[in-house]
XYZ file of C-alpha atoms in Angstrom:
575
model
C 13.637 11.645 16.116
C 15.505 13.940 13.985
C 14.014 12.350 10.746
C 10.062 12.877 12.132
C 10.087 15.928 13.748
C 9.889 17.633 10.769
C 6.540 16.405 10.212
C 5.291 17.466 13.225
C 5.478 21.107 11.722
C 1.962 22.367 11.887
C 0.822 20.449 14.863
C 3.118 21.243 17.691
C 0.632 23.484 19.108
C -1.606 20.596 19.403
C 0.779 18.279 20.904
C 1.838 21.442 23.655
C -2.149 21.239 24.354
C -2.525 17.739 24.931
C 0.520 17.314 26.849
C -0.793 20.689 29.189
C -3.992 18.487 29.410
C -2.724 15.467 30.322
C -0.437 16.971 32.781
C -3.485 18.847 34.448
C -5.595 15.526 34.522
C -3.274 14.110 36.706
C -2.365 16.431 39.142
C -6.179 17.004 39.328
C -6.508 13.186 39.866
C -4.048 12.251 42.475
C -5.720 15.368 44.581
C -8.592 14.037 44.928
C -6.933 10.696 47.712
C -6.490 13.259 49.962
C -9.729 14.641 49.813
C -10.730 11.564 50.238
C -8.301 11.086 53.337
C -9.617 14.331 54.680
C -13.364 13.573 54.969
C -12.573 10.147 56.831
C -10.014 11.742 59.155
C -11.929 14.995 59.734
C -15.169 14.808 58.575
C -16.437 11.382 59.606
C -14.430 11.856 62.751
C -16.157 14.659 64.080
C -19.541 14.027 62.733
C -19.113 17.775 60.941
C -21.699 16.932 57.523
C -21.144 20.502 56.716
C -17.310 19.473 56.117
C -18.304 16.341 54.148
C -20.439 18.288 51.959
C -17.517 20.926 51.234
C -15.025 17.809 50.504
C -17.216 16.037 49.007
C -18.168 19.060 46.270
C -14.496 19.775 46.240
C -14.103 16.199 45.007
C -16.743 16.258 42.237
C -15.015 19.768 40.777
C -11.719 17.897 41.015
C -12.954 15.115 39.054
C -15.574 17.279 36.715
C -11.944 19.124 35.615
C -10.359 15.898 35.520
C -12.417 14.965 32.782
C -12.205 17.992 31.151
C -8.592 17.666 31.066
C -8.565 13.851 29.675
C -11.537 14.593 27.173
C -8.974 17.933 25.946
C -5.918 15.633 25.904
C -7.745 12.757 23.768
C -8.549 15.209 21.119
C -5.416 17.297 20.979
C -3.274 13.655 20.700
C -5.759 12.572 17.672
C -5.252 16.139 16.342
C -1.607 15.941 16.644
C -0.660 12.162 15.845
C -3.515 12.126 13.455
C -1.973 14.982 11.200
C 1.519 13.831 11.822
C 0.923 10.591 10.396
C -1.155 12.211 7.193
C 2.492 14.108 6.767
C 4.435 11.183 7.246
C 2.903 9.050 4.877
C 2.510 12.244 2.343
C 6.028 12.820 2.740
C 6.785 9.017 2.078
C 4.542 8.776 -0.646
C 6.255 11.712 -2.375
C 9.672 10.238 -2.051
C 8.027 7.119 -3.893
C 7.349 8.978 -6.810
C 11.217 10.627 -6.957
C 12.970 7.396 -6.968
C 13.856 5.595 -10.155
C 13.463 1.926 -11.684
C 16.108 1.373 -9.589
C 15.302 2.523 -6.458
C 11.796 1.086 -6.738
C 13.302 -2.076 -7.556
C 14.966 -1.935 -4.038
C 11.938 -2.437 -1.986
C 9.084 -4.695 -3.272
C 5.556 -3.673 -3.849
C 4.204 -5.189 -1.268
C 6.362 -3.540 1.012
C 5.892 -0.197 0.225
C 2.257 -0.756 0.651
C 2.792 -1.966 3.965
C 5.953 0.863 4.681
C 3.249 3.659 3.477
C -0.083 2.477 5.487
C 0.528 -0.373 8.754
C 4.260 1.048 9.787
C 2.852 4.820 9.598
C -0.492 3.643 11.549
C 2.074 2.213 14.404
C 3.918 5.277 14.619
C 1.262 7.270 14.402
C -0.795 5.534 17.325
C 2.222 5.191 19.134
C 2.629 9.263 19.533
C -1.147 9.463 20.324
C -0.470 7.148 23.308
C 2.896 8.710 24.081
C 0.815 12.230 23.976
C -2.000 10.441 26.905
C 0.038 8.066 28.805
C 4.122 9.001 28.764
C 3.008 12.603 29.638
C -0.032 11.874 32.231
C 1.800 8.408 33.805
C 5.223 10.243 35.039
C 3.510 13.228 36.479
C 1.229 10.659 38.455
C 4.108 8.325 39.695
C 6.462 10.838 40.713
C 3.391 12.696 42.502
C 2.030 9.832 44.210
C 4.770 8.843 45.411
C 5.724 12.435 46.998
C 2.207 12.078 48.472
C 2.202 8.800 49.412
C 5.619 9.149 51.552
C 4.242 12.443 52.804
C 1.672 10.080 54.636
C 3.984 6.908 55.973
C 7.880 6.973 54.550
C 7.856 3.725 56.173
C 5.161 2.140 54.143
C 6.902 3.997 51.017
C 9.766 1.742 51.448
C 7.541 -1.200 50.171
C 7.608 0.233 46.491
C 11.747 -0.423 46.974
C 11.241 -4.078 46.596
C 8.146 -3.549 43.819
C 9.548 -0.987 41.611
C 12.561 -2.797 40.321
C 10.914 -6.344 40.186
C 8.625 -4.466 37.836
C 11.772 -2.594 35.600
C 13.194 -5.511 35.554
C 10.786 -7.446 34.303
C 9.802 -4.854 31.423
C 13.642 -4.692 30.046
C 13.268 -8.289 29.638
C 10.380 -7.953 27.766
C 11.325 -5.563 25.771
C 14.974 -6.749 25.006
C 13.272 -10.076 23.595
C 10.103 -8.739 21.626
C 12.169 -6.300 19.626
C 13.250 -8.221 16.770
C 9.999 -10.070 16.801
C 8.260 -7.045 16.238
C 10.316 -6.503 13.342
C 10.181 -9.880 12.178
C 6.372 -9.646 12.245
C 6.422 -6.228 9.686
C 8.578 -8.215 7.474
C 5.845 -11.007 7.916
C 2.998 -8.056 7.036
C 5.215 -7.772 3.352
C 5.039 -10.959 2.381
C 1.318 -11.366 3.034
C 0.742 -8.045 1.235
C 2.907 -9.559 -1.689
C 1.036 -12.760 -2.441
C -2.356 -10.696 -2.451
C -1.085 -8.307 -4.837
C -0.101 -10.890 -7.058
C -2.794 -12.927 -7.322
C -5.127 -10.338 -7.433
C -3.117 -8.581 -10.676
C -2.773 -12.021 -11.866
C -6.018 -13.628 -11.299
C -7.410 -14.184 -15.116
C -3.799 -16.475 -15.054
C -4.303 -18.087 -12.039
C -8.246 -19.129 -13.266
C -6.956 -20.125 -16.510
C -4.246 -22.419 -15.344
C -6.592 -23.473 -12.782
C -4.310 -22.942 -9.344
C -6.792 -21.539 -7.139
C -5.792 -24.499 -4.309
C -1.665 -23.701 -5.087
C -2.715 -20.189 -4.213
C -4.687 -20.876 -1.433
C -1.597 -23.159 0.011
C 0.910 -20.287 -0.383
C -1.567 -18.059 1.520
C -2.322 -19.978 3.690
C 1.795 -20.373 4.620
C 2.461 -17.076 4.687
C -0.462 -16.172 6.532
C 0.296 -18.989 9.082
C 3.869 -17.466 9.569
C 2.436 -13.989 10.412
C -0.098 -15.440 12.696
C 2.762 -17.413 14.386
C 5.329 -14.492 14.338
C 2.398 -12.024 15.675
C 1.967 -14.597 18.697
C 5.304 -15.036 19.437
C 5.875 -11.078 19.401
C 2.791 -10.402 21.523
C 2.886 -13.607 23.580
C 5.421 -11.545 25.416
C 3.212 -8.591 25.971
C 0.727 -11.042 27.479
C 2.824 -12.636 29.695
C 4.111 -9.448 30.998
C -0.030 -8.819 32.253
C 0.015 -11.388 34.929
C 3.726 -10.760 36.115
C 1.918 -6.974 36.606
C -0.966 -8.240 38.121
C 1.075 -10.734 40.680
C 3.114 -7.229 41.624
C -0.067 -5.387 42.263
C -1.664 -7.736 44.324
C 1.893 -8.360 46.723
C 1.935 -4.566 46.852
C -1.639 -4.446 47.909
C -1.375 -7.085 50.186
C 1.951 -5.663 52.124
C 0.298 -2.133 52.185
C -2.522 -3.380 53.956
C -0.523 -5.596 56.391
C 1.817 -3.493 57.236
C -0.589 -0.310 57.251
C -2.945 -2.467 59.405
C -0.448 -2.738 61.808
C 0.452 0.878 61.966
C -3.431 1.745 62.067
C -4.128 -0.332 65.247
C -1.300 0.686 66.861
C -2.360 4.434 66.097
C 0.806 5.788 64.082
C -1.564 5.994 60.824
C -5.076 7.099 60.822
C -7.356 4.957 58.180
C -8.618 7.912 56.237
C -4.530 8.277 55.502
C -4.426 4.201 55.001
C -7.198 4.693 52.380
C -5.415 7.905 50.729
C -2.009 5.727 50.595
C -3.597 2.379 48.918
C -5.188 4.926 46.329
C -1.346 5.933 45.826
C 0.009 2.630 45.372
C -2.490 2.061 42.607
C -1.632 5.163 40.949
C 2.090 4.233 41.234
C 2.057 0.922 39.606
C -0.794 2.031 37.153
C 1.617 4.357 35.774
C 4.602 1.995 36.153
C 2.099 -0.694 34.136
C 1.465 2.325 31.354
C 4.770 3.229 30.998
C 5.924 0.108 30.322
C 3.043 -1.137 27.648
C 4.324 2.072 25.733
C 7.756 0.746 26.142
C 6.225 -2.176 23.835
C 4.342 -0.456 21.332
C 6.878 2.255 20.824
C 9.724 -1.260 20.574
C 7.139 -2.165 17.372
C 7.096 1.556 16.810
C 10.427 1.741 16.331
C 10.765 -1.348 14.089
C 7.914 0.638 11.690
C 9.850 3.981 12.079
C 13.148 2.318 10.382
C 11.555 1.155 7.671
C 9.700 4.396 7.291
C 13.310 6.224 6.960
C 15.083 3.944 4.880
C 12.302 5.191 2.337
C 12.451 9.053 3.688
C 16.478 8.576 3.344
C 16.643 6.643 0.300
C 18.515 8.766 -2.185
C 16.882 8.679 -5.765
C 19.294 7.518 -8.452
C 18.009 9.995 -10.983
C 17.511 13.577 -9.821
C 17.585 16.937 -12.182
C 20.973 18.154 -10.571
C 22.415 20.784 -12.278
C 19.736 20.768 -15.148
C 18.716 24.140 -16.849
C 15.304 24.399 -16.158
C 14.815 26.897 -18.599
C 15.757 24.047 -21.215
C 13.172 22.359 -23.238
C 13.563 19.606 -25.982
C 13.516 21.521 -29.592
C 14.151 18.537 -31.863
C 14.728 14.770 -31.883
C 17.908 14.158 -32.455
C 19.295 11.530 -30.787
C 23.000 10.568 -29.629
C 24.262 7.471 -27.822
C 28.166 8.493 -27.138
C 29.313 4.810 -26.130
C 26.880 4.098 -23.793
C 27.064 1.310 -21.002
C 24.930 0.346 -18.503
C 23.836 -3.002 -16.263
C 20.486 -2.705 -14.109
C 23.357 -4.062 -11.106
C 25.974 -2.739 -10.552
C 27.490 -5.821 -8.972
C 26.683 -7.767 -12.550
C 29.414 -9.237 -14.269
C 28.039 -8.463 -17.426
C 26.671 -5.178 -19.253
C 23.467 -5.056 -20.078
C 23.909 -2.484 -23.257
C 27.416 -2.666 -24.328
C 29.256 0.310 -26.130
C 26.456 1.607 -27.946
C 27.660 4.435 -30.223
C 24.620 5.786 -32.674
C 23.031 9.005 -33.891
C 19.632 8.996 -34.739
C 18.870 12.454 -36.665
C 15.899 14.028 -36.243
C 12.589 13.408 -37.528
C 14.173 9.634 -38.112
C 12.337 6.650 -38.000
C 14.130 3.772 -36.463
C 13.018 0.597 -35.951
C 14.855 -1.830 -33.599
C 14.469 -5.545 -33.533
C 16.480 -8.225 -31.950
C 15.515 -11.458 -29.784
C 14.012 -11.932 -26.283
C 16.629 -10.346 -23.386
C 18.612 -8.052 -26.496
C 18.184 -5.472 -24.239
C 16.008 -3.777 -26.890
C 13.718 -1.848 -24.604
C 16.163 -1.391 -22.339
C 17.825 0.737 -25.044
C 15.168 3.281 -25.064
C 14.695 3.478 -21.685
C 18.085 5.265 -21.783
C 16.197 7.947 -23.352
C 13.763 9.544 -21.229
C 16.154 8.920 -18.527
C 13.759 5.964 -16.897
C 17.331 4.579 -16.271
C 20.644 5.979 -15.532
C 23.645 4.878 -18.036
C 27.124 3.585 -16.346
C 29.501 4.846 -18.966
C 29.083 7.509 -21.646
C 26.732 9.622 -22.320
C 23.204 10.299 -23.860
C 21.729 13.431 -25.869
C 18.677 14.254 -26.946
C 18.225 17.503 -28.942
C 21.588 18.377 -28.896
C 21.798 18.244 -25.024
C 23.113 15.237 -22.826
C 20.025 14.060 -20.981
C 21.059 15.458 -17.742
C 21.320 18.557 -18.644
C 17.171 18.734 -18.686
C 14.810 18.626 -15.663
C 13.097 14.919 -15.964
C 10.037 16.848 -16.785
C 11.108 18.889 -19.517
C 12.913 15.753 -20.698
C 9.704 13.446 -20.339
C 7.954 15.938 -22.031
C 9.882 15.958 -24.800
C 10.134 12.453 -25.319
C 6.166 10.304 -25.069
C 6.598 6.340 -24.400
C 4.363 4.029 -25.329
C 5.358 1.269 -22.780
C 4.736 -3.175 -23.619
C 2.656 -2.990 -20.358
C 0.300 -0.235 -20.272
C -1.992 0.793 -17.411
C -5.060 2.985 -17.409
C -5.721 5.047 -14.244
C -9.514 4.991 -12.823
C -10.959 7.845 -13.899
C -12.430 8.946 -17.311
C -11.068 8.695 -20.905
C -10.656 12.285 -21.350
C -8.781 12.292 -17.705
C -6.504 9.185 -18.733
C -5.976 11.203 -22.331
C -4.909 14.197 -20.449
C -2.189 12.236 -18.173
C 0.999 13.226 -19.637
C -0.665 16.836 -20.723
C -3.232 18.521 -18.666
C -3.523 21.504 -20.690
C -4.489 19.551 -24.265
C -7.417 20.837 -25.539
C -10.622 18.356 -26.948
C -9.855 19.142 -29.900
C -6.163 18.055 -30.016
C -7.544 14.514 -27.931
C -9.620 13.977 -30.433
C -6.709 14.583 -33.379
C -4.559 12.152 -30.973
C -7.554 9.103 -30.704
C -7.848 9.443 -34.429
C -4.090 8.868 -35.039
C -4.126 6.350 -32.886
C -6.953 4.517 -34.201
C -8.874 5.050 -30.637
C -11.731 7.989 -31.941
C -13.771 4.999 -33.407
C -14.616 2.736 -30.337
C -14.054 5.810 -28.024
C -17.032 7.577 -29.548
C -19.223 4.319 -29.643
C -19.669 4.173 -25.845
C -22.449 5.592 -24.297
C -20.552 8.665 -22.374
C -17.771 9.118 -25.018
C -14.599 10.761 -23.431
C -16.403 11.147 -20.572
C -16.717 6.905 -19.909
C -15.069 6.337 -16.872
C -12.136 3.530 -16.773
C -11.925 1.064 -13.788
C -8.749 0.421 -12.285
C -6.364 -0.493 -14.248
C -8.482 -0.422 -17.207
C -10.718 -3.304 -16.359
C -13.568 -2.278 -18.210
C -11.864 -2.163 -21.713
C -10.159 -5.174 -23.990
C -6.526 -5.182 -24.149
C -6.611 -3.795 -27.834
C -8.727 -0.525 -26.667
C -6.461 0.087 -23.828
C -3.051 -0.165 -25.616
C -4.827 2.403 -28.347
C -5.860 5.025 -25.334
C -2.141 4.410 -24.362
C -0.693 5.661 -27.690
C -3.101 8.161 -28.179
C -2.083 9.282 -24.643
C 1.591 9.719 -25.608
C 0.544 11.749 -28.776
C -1.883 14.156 -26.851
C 1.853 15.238 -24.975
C 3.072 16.826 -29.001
C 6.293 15.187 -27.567
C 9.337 15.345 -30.337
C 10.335 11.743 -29.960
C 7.922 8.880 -29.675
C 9.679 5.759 -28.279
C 7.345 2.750 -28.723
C 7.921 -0.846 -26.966
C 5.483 -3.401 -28.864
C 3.078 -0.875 -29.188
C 0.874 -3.615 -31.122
C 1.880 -6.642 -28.850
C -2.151 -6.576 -27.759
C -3.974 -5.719 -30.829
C -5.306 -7.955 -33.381
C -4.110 -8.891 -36.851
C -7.155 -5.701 -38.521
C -6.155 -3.335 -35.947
C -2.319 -3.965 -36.411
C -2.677 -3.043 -40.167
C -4.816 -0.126 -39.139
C -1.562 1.497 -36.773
C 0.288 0.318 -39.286
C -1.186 3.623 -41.355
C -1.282 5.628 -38.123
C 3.128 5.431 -37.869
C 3.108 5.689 -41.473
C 1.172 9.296 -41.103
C 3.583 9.632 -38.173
C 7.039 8.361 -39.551
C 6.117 11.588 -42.537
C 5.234 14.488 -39.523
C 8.833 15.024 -38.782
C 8.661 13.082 -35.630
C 11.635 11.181 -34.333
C 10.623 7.649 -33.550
C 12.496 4.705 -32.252
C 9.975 1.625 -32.390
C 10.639 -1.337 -30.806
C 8.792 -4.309 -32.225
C 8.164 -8.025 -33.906
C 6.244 -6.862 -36.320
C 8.759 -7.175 -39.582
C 6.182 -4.647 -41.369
C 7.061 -2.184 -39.024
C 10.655 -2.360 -39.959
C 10.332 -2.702 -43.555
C 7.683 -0.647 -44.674
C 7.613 2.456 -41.470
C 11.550 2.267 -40.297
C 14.107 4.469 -42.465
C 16.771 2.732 -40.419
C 16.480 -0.647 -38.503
C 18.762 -1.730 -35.438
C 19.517 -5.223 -34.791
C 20.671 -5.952 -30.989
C 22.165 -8.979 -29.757
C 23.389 -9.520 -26.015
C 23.166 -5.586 -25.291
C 25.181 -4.756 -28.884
C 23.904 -3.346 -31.730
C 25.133 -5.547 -34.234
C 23.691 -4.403 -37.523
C 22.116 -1.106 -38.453
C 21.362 -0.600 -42.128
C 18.517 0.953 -43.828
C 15.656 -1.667 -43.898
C 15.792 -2.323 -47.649
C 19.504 -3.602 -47.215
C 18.681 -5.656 -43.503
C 16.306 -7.573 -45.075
C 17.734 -8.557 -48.315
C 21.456 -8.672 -47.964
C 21.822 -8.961 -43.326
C 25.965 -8.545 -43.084
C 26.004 -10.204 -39.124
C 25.449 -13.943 -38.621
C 22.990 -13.524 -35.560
C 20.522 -11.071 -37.798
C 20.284 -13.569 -40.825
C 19.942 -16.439 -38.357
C 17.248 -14.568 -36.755
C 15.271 -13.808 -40.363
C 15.755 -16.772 -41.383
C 13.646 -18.223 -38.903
C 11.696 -15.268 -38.721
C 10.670 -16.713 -42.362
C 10.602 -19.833 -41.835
């Protein structure tokens, strides 16, 4: 409770309204029985019409205000739950965007998706019912059954028998459907998982042809939600008829035993009438209370796994940093750096890396697959956080910057870029919403984008599809580099910046980080593309099992390699 009511913060006045509403409806409600009562008793009796006509506009006010008071409680619970939720899942959502690799790495996709949309809709239409039904059902079963033993105390005594048949057989309910409910969220996840895979995989799963495969592992995973949603719910259902069986005993004693006291003149039948009108209202609001017993059980479920992403504390945060301090230059400093994406590994994944990298340095850093290559320059920009030692960047370790003065200093071009939906000019402007056209234009041209950029029909203003559907792979990895040089960053970290263009355009940004590797930029490339490291690099790292195991000016690495692993790996480079 502690963790949400926060988020109620702007809507409490709505929530005070409904529940004022709801509480009104009721009272309204259960007085209109004994109008009822009153017009058989008194009216009826005596043949006064006159009286009837009183009661019976009495009744219609009762019930016209009644309705006022449900219709006022409806909307002030979808007010209240409504904007609660939109905080929630803003609040959530926000949090998302703090955490690091790391703590992204600790939920799945999937289910963040489902953390961030189906648990918040279960909360949130759990408080809208809790706002109509746990604030209008005790007011009406603690009032009817004041009224109802103000008219027989004997007949009262059936509900002694009725009410805890019917507790009883909620907390059974409920102590068994719990961890189904959260069974079935879990269930939500992995449906939500193999969707978003094959749907950001589909051009591989048409080319390798495994449509049916997909279909089958849908199909399971559909079939266990299915079966874990009627397992969950197959309890709620069975609880209906156990309700039902209660209502009709209680109906059935009521009118036996009232019968009895009617004919033998104790109880008058207007007050028989009045009392069975209770006894609904008693075990209509017994029934309510306990179906929001069962939604708020699955409510609860969804709640947890909202706060372990509320509470989850994000690995990287700015700390202490000097927000005043901005990145002047690139030099770069790796002061025995180690670090392991687990911390429960055995092994490091960069070991004891000890470098400088002066500014305006051009370093190119090669090495085979799993060298931990990229994972060295995501020490940079602080994607990661190291184990051991330290990292600095313009003279200042890493955490002494906010992220975003740090990330502005330092541009990545990424292996896997995405394009957001939304123009050029807006995906241009990303990392630096104050560039001017001018200086996007400078950016496309050093990036080799300005030519197919200004062949479509809108220009800048062409708008990308998700995830840059609309655009070859070539095109989007050139938007993506001319992205990172529209930020004027003063280190450039590249990870296969060419792995999607073709052999003409590789040449072609071959020139561009020529121009650049000359502009007093500090770059650290990471690549396969040997011309990168001979003819652009001043310096070239080799890496090997998280080591750097070589670094030498290019002209000495490629002629006269002093490690084993970095002349095996030329000499089958040539080969």
């Amino acid at each position: 409770m502690r963790t949400f009511y926060p988020y109620t913060k702007g809507y409490r006045q709505w929530i005070l309204l409904g529940v004022a509403c709801s509480i009104a409806e009721a009272v309204l409600e259960l007085e209109l029985p004994q109008a009822m009562s009153d017009i058989v008793d008194v009216g009826i009796a005596s043949g006064d019409r006159r009286y009837i006509m009183l009661m019976g506009l009495k009744m219609l006010v009762l019930a016209l205000l009644a309705l006022a008071g449900g219709v006022g409680a409806a909307v002030f619970a979808a007010k209240a739950s409504m904007g609660f939720g939109a905080q929630v899942r803003q609040a959530e959502y926000e949090q998302v965007q703090r955490f690091s690799f790391a703590n992204i790495e600790h939920f799945s996709t999937a289910s963040l998706i489902t953390r961030l949309t189906n648990d918040v809709a279960s909360v949130q239409m759990t408080l809208f019912m809790g706002m109509r039904m746990c604030v209008r059902a005790p007011v009406m079963l603690i009032t009817a059954i004041i009224k109802a033993t103000e008219i027989s105390l004997d007949l009262s005594q059936v509900f002694l028998v009725v009410v805890p048949l019917l507790i009883i057989a909620v907390v059974i309910v409920i102590r068994y459907v719990g961890p189904f409910f959260t069974a079935l969220q879990s269930a939500t996840d992995d449906v939500n998982l193999v969707v978003q895979e094959n749907l950001n995989a589909v051009r591989v799963v048409k080319s390798f042809v495994r449509e049916d495969e997909e279909k089958e592992k849908f199909r399971q995973r559909s079939d266990k939600l299915r079966d874990t949603a009627e397992r969950a719910f197959g309890f709620v259902v069975m609880f209906m008829p156990v309700m039902i069986l209660l209502m009709g005993g209680t109906i059935v004693a009521v009118m036996w035993l009232g019968g009895h006291d009617v004919a033998a003149g104790t109880l008058l039948s207007g007050d028989l009438m009045a009392f069975f009108t209770y006894s609904s209202e008693i075990l209509m609001s017994l029934m309510m209370v306990s179906m929001v017993l069962m939604f708020l059980t699955r409510a609860i479920a969804c709640a947890k796994r909202i706060k372990e992403v509320l509470q989850e504390q994000p690995e990287i945060t700015d700390g202490q940093a000097d927000a005043s301090l901005t990145v002047e230059n690139g030099d770069i400093r790796f002061d025995h750096v180690y670090f392991k994406y687990h911390p429960t590994a055995e092994s490091w994944n960069l070991n004891d890396i000890d470098l400088h990298i002066e500014s305006g340095m051009t370093v190119g850093i090669l090495g085979g697959t799993g060298s931990a290559k990229s994972t060295l320059v995501s020490m940079i920009p602080r994607l990661y956080e190291v184990n051991q030692g330290t990292v600095y960047v313009g003279g200042h370790n890493v955490k002494d910057y906010t992220m975003e003065a740090l990330r502005d200093g330092c541009a990545m071009v990424l292996q896997k870029n995405t394009l957001f939906s939304g123009t050029i000019r807006e995906n241009l402007r990303w990392g630096r919403a104050d560039a001017t056209d001018e200086e996007i234009a400078e950016a496309c041209r050093m990036a080799c984008a300005d030519e197919f950029i200004e062949k479509m029909p809108d220009g800048y203003d062409t708008h990308i599809e998700q995830g840059g559907a609309n655009v070859s792979g070539g095109q989007k990895q050139r938007v993506a580099i001319a992205r990172a040089l529209a930020m004027d960053p003063e280190v450039l970290l590249f990870d296969e910046p060419t792995s999607a263009l073709d052999p003409e355009m590789v040449g072609e940004v071959l020139n561009v980080m020529k121009e650049l590797a000359s502009s007093g930029l500090t770059m650290l490339i990471v690549t396969h593309e040997m011309d990168f490291a001979k003819n652009v690099s001043s310096r070239v790292l080799f890496m090997d099992k998280g080591y750097v195991v070589e670094d030498a000016p290019p002209e000495e690495f490629f002629t006269n390699p002093k490690n084993d692993r970095s002349r095996e790996f030329l000499s089958r480079f040539i080969a």
